[in-house]
Amino acid sequence: MNTKNKNAIFFAISDGYAFAVANILMSLQRYSPELMRTADVIVYHNGLSEKNAELLRSLHGDIYFPLMEFPKEWEAILSHPRVLRWGEYVVCKLFGFELIERYERVLHLDADMHVRGDISGLFQLEEELAWRSIIGWDTAQIFSDILPEGGKIKCGNGGLFMFTDRLLKYNIDAAEIKAAFDEVKNLRDGGIDELVTAWLVHKKGISLRELDISAYNTPVACDRGESVLVHFLDYYSVSGKPWKNPAAFMYYGDWAENYRRWTEAGGEEAVSFSGKDYYGLFGYERVKELNRLKDDLAAALAQREEALGALERKKAEAHSLREENRRLSGEIRRAEQQNLHLEVTLGAIVSSRSWKITRPLRALADFFRGLGRR
């Protein structure tokens, strides 16, 4: 592989998922053209047809199609029950630790992703590795068998891993990945790629950027239309993939438009819906209604908090007024007491003998004051 670019985006697929990679490439060319001018695309595969390879080449010139070939020491990883369940494709994500020997930044994406905006910001991160944290896991509980008591660990969803060449200082090779696997292989839950990567980050103290779930690797159920990178994850028995769910196909119209371009170029069709599939439409509409209700509830809670804040302010004002009223009442009582004291004093003076004796003199003084005013 004669690379010439500083960045790379890589996938791992079977021939049947070429249409999904093509869809992502179409969107990347639309939303991140500058990035794609400096990025190689690497598609690891286990048997890609020449027809599909040519169709993918027509979408991006700097694209390579290496076969999936794994180090001999990874045999135990490849035979793990959870790898057998999801396929060897998940193990290819760990190739990112090797690809940084040739590139500055390497982005792994699952093929069941959908690009809806510019992702070039991912290639400007300063941290050594980036992912979107897994939701719905108690990671400390899952890793409790190998963590010290009370220990904590972070774990990322394997749909998106961003590797940078700053990881080179850790010398993470095939043997070290196998050693990490040996420590996590008996944990009760989680994808092997996710567990191995999380353990390496934890053990080596790798600097990590946890991406915003509303923007990157956003599960369909969490998508509010703001994400630039949606992950078509399945939930229980309901598929979130537009090639399996007609509701998702209609909702993600730009994905459907890319798919139309694929088929018109001669790509094999992957979308086929049965009558039973259309029951998913109602379920999908219920999900959208539930999301609307959640948004309404959040707005109502915000209004309630605002009203409670206003009530607290009114209470504080009322308390202040009560305090002022008590202060004024005290002053009035003191003034009344002073007035009463003056009245008593005046009464005593008026009724005193000296007041009566001096009455003629006071009358004469009043007469002369009157003359002065004339």
mmCIF file of N, CA and C in Angstrom, residues 11-21 43-49 52 56 68 88-89 111:
data_model
loop_
_atom_site.group_PDB
_atom_site.id
_atom_site.type_symbol
_atom_site.label_atom_id
_atom_site.label_comp_id
_atom_site.label_asym_id
_atom_site.label_seq_id
_atom_site.Cartn_x
_atom_site.Cartn_y
_atom_site.Cartn_z
ATOM 1 N N PHE A 11 -12.410 0.951 6.946
ATOM 2 C CA PHE A 11 -13.583 0.129 7.186
ATOM 3 C C PHE A 11 -13.162 -1.342 7.131
ATOM 4 N N ALA A 12 -14.062 -2.204 7.589
ATOM 5 C CA ALA A 12 -13.864 -3.648 7.439
ATOM 6 C C ALA A 12 -15.216 -4.256 7.074
ATOM 7 N N ILE A 13 -15.298 -4.869 5.869
ATOM 8 C CA ILE A 13 -16.601 -5.318 5.374
ATOM 9 C C ILE A 13 -16.486 -6.641 4.615
ATOM 10 N N SER A 14 -17.653 -7.217 4.391
ATOM 11 C CA SER A 14 -17.785 -8.285 3.409
ATOM 12 C C SER A 14 -18.214 -7.640 2.091
ATOM 13 N N ASP A 15 -18.245 -8.397 1.038
ATOM 14 C CA ASP A 15 -18.636 -7.855 -0.268
ATOM 15 C C ASP A 15 -20.051 -7.293 -0.221
ATOM 16 N N GLY A 16 -20.893 -7.886 0.596
ATOM 17 C CA GLY A 16 -22.293 -7.457 0.677
ATOM 18 C C GLY A 16 -22.502 -6.114 1.321
ATOM 19 N N TYR A 17 -21.462 -5.533 1.900
ATOM 20 C CA TYR A 17 -21.600 -4.224 2.545
ATOM 21 C C TYR A 17 -20.888 -3.117 1.761
ATOM 22 N N ALA A 18 -20.514 -3.407 0.513
ATOM 23 C CA ALA A 18 -19.876 -2.373 -0.305
ATOM 24 C C ALA A 18 -20.815 -1.183 -0.511
ATOM 25 N N PHE A 19 -22.112 -1.454 -0.636
ATOM 26 C CA PHE A 19 -23.082 -0.369 -0.842
ATOM 27 C C PHE A 19 -23.080 0.601 0.336
ATOM 28 N N ALA A 20 -22.871 0.081 1.566
ATOM 29 C CA ALA A 20 -22.889 0.932 2.754
ATOM 30 C C ALA A 20 -21.660 1.835 2.802
ATOM 31 N N VAL A 21 -20.491 1.286 2.451
ATOM 32 C CA VAL A 21 -19.277 2.106 2.389
ATOM 33 C C VAL A 21 -19.419 3.163 1.294
ATOM 34 N N VAL A 43 -10.239 -0.127 2.802
ATOM 35 C CA VAL A 43 -11.367 -1.032 2.984
ATOM 36 C C VAL A 43 -10.826 -2.449 3.163
ATOM 37 N N TYR A 44 -10.720 -2.890 4.408
ATOM 38 C CA TYR A 44 -10.342 -4.282 4.668
ATOM 39 C C TYR A 44 -11.535 -5.173 4.312
ATOM 40 N N HIS A 45 -11.255 -6.303 3.699
ATOM 41 C CA HIS A 45 -12.365 -7.167 3.255
ATOM 42 C C HIS A 45 -11.925 -8.626 3.282
ATOM 43 N N ASN A 46 -12.917 -9.505 3.145
ATOM 44 C CA ASN A 46 -12.628 -10.944 3.076
ATOM 45 C C ASN A 46 -13.130 -11.533 1.764
ATOM 46 N N GLY A 47 -13.119 -10.711 0.721
ATOM 47 C CA GLY A 47 -13.546 -11.201 -0.589
ATOM 48 C C GLY A 47 -14.393 -10.179 -1.328
ATOM 49 N N LEU A 48 -13.820 -9.026 -1.647
ATOM 50 C CA LEU A 48 -14.547 -7.963 -2.337
ATOM 51 C C LEU A 48 -14.500 -8.214 -3.847
ATOM 52 N N SER A 49 -15.647 -8.138 -4.503
ATOM 53 C CA SER A 49 -15.684 -8.364 -5.950
ATOM 54 C C SER A 49 -15.004 -7.204 -6.675
ATOM 55 N N ASN A 52 -17.445 -4.290 -7.353
ATOM 56 C CA ASN A 52 -17.671 -3.365 -6.241
ATOM 57 C C ASN A 52 -16.440 -2.520 -5.951
ATOM 58 N N LEU A 56 -16.351 1.591 -5.953
ATOM 59 C CA LEU A 56 -15.817 2.376 -4.843
ATOM 60 C C LEU A 56 -14.672 3.269 -5.303
ATOM 61 N N MET A 68 -8.281 -9.011 4.779
ATOM 62 C CA MET A 68 -8.156 -9.148 6.229
ATOM 63 C C MET A 68 -7.129 -10.240 6.527
ATOM 64 N N GLU A 88 -15.251 -11.308 12.133
ATOM 65 C CA GLU A 88 -13.870 -10.861 12.286
ATOM 66 C C GLU A 88 -13.689 -9.382 11.976
ATOM 67 N N TYR A 89 -14.723 -8.777 11.406
ATOM 68 C CA TYR A 89 -14.658 -7.351 11.070
ATOM 69 C C TYR A 89 -14.379 -6.497 12.311
ATOM 70 N N ALA A 111 -19.500 0.330 8.937
ATOM 71 C CA ALA A 111 -20.149 0.609 7.653
ATOM 72 C C ALA A 111 -21.610 1.011 7.810
#
